[in-house]
PDB file of C-alpha atoms in Angstrom:
ATOM      1  CA  UNK A  11     129.759  94.204 127.340  1.00  0.00           C
ATOM      2  CA  UNK A  12     132.719  91.924 126.636  1.00  0.00           C
ATOM      3  CA  UNK A  13     132.756  89.833 123.477  1.00  0.00           C
ATOM      4  CA  UNK A  14     135.164  86.965 122.889  1.00  0.00           C
ATOM      5  CA  UNK A  15     136.183  85.921 119.359  1.00  0.00           C
ATOM      6  CA  UNK A  16     138.439  82.910 118.825  1.00  0.00           C
ATOM      7  CA  UNK A  17     140.569  82.258 115.747  1.00  0.00           C
ATOM      8  CA  UNK A  18     143.453  80.105 114.579  1.00  0.00           C
ATOM      9  CA  UNK A  19     141.873  76.672 114.500  1.00  0.00           C
ATOM     10  CA  UNK A  20     142.531  74.473 111.482  1.00  0.00           C
ATOM     11  CA  UNK A  21     143.363  70.939 110.392  1.00  0.00           C
ATOM     12  CA  UNK A  22     146.925  69.782 111.120  1.00  0.00           C
ATOM     13  CA  UNK A  23     148.853  66.541 111.247  1.00  0.00           C
ATOM     14  CA  UNK A  24     149.879  64.887 114.486  1.00  0.00           C
ATOM     15  CA  UNK A  25     153.050  66.425 115.861  1.00  0.00           C
ATOM     16  CA  UNK A  26     152.234  69.817 114.428  1.00  0.00           C
ATOM     17  CA  UNK A  27     151.612  73.140 116.165  1.00  0.00           C
ATOM     18  CA  UNK A  28     148.884  75.749 116.209  1.00  0.00           C
ATOM     19  CA  UNK A  29     148.401  79.076 117.942  1.00  0.00           C
ATOM     20  CA  UNK A  30     144.875  80.012 118.902  1.00  0.00           C
ATOM     21  CA  UNK A  31     143.870  83.595 119.633  1.00  0.00           C
ATOM     22  CA  UNK A  32     140.955  85.014 121.570  1.00  0.00           C
ATOM     23  CA  UNK A  33     140.299  88.694 121.060  1.00  0.00           C
ATOM     24  CA  UNK A  34     138.131  90.329 123.668  1.00  0.00           C
ATOM     25  CA  UNK A  35     136.441  93.594 122.889  1.00  0.00           C
ATOM     26  CA  UNK A  36     134.792  95.918 125.335  1.00  0.00           C
ATOM     27  CA  UNK A  37     137.338  94.971 127.950  1.00  0.00           C
ATOM     28  CA  UNK A  38     138.716  98.464 128.527  1.00  0.00           C
ATOM     29  CA  UNK A  39     142.090  96.793 129.009  1.00  0.00           C
ATOM     30  CA  UNK A  40     141.095  95.164 132.255  1.00  0.00           C
ATOM     31  CA  UNK A  41     142.708  91.940 133.262  1.00  0.00           C
ATOM     32  CA  UNK A  42     139.994  89.344 133.591  1.00  0.00           C
ATOM     33  CA  UNK A  43     140.215  85.720 134.625  1.00  0.00           C
ATOM     34  CA  UNK A  44     140.529  83.847 131.324  1.00  0.00           C
ATOM     35  CA  UNK A  45     140.697  80.257 130.197  1.00  0.00           C
ATOM     36  CA  UNK A  46     140.631  77.905 127.235  1.00  0.00           C
ATOM     37  CA  UNK A  47     138.199  75.010 127.147  1.00  0.00           C
ATOM     38  CA  UNK A  48     137.677  72.321 124.559  1.00  0.00           C
ATOM     39  CA  UNK A  49     134.992  69.863 123.578  1.00  0.00           C
ATOM     40  CA  UNK A  50     135.869  66.851 121.466  1.00  0.00           C
ATOM     41  CA  UNK A  51     133.366  64.791 119.469  1.00  0.00           C
ATOM     42  CA  UNK A  52     131.125  62.890 121.859  1.00  0.00           C
ATOM     43  CA  UNK A  53     132.901  64.341 124.887  1.00  0.00           C
ATOM     44  CA  UNK A  54     132.043  66.841 127.592  1.00  0.00           C
ATOM     45  CA  UNK A  55     133.611  70.285 127.619  1.00  0.00           C
ATOM     46  CA  UNK A  56     136.851  70.279 129.578  1.00  0.00           C
ATOM     47  CA  UNK A  57     139.224  72.947 130.748  1.00  0.00           C
ATOM     48  CA  UNK A  58     142.580  72.992 128.993  1.00  0.00           C
ATOM     49  CA  UNK A  59     144.384  76.033 130.388  1.00  0.00           C
ATOM     50  CA  UNK A  60     143.610  79.043 132.570  1.00  0.00           C
ATOM     51  CA  UNK A  61     145.247  82.251 133.753  1.00  0.00           C
ATOM     52  CA  UNK A  62     144.649  83.876 137.114  1.00  0.00           C
ATOM     53  CA  UNK A  63     144.726  87.603 137.771  1.00  0.00           C
ATOM     54  CA  UNK A  64     148.444  87.458 138.448  1.00  0.00           C
ATOM     55  CA  UNK A  65     149.149  85.764 135.143  1.00  0.00           C
ATOM     56  CA  UNK A  66     149.835  82.347 136.653  1.00  0.00           C
ATOM     57  CA  UNK A  67     148.791  79.448 134.448  1.00  0.00           C
ATOM     58  CA  UNK A  68     146.999  76.208 135.249  1.00  0.00           C
ATOM     59  CA  UNK A  69     146.907  73.310 132.802  1.00  0.00           C
ATOM     60  CA  UNK A  70     144.984  70.091 132.449  1.00  0.00           C
ATOM     61  CA  UNK A  71     147.225  67.054 132.795  1.00  0.00           C
ATOM     62  CA  UNK A  72     146.396  66.069 129.217  1.00  0.00           C
ATOM     63  CA  UNK A  73     148.013  69.216 127.790  1.00  0.00           C
ATOM     64  CA  UNK A  74     150.697  70.002 130.354  1.00  0.00           C
ATOM     65  CA  UNK A  75     154.096  70.419 128.736  1.00  0.00           C
ATOM     66  CA  UNK A  76     152.592  70.830 125.265  1.00  0.00           C
ATOM     67  CA  UNK A  77     150.250  73.835 125.542  1.00  0.00           C
ATOM     68  CA  UNK A  78     151.074  77.341 126.751  1.00  0.00           C
ATOM     69  CA  UNK A  79     148.501  80.012 127.614  1.00  0.00           C
ATOM     70  CA  UNK A  80     149.448  83.681 127.533  1.00  0.00           C
ATOM     71  CA  UNK A  81     148.052  87.180 127.157  1.00  0.00           C
ATOM     72  CA  UNK A  82     149.291  90.242 125.372  1.00  0.00           C
ATOM     73  CA  UNK A  83     149.743  93.606 127.052  1.00  0.00           C
ATOM     74  CA  UNK A  84     147.498  95.587 127.146  1.00  0.00           C
ATOM     75  CA  UNK A  85     145.219  92.711 127.979  1.00  0.00           C
ATOM     76  CA  UNK A  86     142.920  92.250 125.051  1.00  0.00           C
ATOM     77  CA  UNK A  87     144.052  89.008 123.453  1.00  0.00           C
ATOM     78  CA  UNK A  88     144.449  85.563 124.965  1.00  0.00           C
ATOM     79  CA  UNK A  89     146.619  82.971 123.213  1.00  0.00           C
ATOM     80  CA  UNK A  90     146.986  79.216 123.344  1.00  0.00           C
ATOM     81  CA  UNK A  91     150.171  77.844 121.813  1.00  0.00           C
ATOM     82  CA  UNK A  92     149.671  74.155 121.108  1.00  0.00           C
ATOM     83  CA  UNK A  93     152.674  71.982 120.263  1.00  0.00           C
ATOM     84  CA  UNK A  94     153.114  68.256 119.677  1.00  0.00           C
ATOM     85  CA  UNK A  95     149.458  67.965 118.769  1.00  0.00           C
ATOM     86  CA  UNK A  96     147.784  64.573 119.027  1.00  0.00           C
ATOM     87  CA  UNK A  97     144.597  63.244 117.385  1.00  0.00           C
ATOM     88  CA  UNK A  98     142.959  63.317 120.817  1.00  0.00           C
ATOM     89  CA  UNK A  99     143.402  67.102 120.844  1.00  0.00           C
ATOM     90  CA  UNK A 100     140.772  67.296 118.104  1.00  0.00           C
ATOM     91  CA  UNK A 101     138.021  69.515 119.515  1.00  0.00           C
ATOM     92  CA  UNK A 102     136.203  72.793 119.339  1.00  0.00           C
ATOM     93  CA  UNK A 103     138.259  75.197 121.432  1.00  0.00           C
ATOM     94  CA  UNK A 104     136.481  77.909 123.392  1.00  0.00           C
ATOM     95  CA  UNK A 105     137.748  81.014 125.101  1.00  0.00           C
ATOM     96  CA  UNK A 106     136.062  81.855 128.403  1.00  0.00           C
ATOM     97  CA  UNK A 107     136.153  84.776 130.807  1.00  0.00           C
ATOM     98  CA  UNK A 108     135.018  85.397 134.354  1.00  0.00           C
ATOM     99  CA  UNK A 109     134.080  89.075 134.449  1.00  0.00           C
ATOM    100  CA  UNK A 110     133.483  89.116 138.203  1.00  0.00           C
ATOM    101  CA  UNK A 111     135.534  91.895 139.793  1.00  0.00           C
ATOM    102  CA  UNK A 112     136.661  89.536 142.551  1.00  0.00           C
ATOM    103  CA  UNK A 113     137.563  86.542 140.408  1.00  0.00           C
ATOM    104  CA  UNK A 114     140.801  84.879 141.383  1.00  0.00           C
ATOM    105  CA  UNK A 115     141.145  82.778 138.247  1.00  0.00           C
ATOM    106  CA  UNK A 116     143.068  79.658 137.422  1.00  0.00           C
ATOM    107  CA  UNK A 117     139.981  77.462 137.413  1.00  0.00           C
ATOM    108  CA  UNK A 118     139.403  74.740 134.828  1.00  0.00           C
ATOM    109  CA  UNK A 119     135.727  74.397 135.788  1.00  0.00           C
ATOM    110  CA  UNK A 120     133.327  75.741 133.172  1.00  0.00           C
ATOM    111  CA  UNK A 121     130.844  76.845 135.845  1.00  0.00           C
ATOM    112  CA  UNK A 122     133.361  79.440 137.031  1.00  0.00           C
ATOM    113  CA  UNK A 123     133.125  81.392 133.767  1.00  0.00           C
ATOM    114  CA  UNK A 124     130.286  83.631 132.649  1.00  0.00           C
ATOM    115  CA  UNK A 125     131.301  84.737 129.173  1.00  0.00           C
ATOM    116  CA  UNK A 126     132.106  82.482 126.229  1.00  0.00           C
ATOM    117  CA  UNK A 127     133.215  82.765 122.628  1.00  0.00           C
ATOM    118  CA  UNK A 128     131.760  80.808 119.717  1.00  0.00           C
ATOM    119  CA  UNK A 129     134.745  78.485 119.384  1.00  0.00           C
ATOM    120  CA  UNK A 130     137.346  77.565 116.777  1.00  0.00           C
ATOM    121  CA  UNK A 131     137.751  74.027 115.413  1.00  0.00           C
ATOM    122  CA  UNK A 132     141.038  72.149 115.722  1.00  0.00           C
ATOM    123  CA  UNK A 133     141.368  68.846 113.876  1.00  0.00           C
ATOM    124  CA  UNK A 134     144.486  66.709 114.283  1.00  0.00           C
ATOM    125  CA  UNK A 135     144.974  63.822 111.882  1.00  0.00           C
ATOM    126  CA  UNK A 136     147.193  60.813 112.554  1.00  0.00           C
TER     127      UNK A 136
END
């Protein structure tokens, strides 16, 4: 069974940077379809960035040019580098995986993922 554990969230000032990590155990170094989601106060969960099986990234318009999603090799940690942070980036950030053997990946829809971490809080002050 795959477990996802996020880390790296903290309080920062606007314009600052953070790097989130998502360690996945039980993965046997398989490349899954992975993504980062976030849920701000009073908002619905939204996709921020995703990787497909070929390592190609998809980004929400709200983070494009500021966030970068990547994986290490062997594939057991997912990262989200967040630069030029804004107060509207304040949210709980979740790592998600689609463990289906035929997943193509790159989706920013939460319904396409079947495994979730507990989240890490990012707070950006103005």
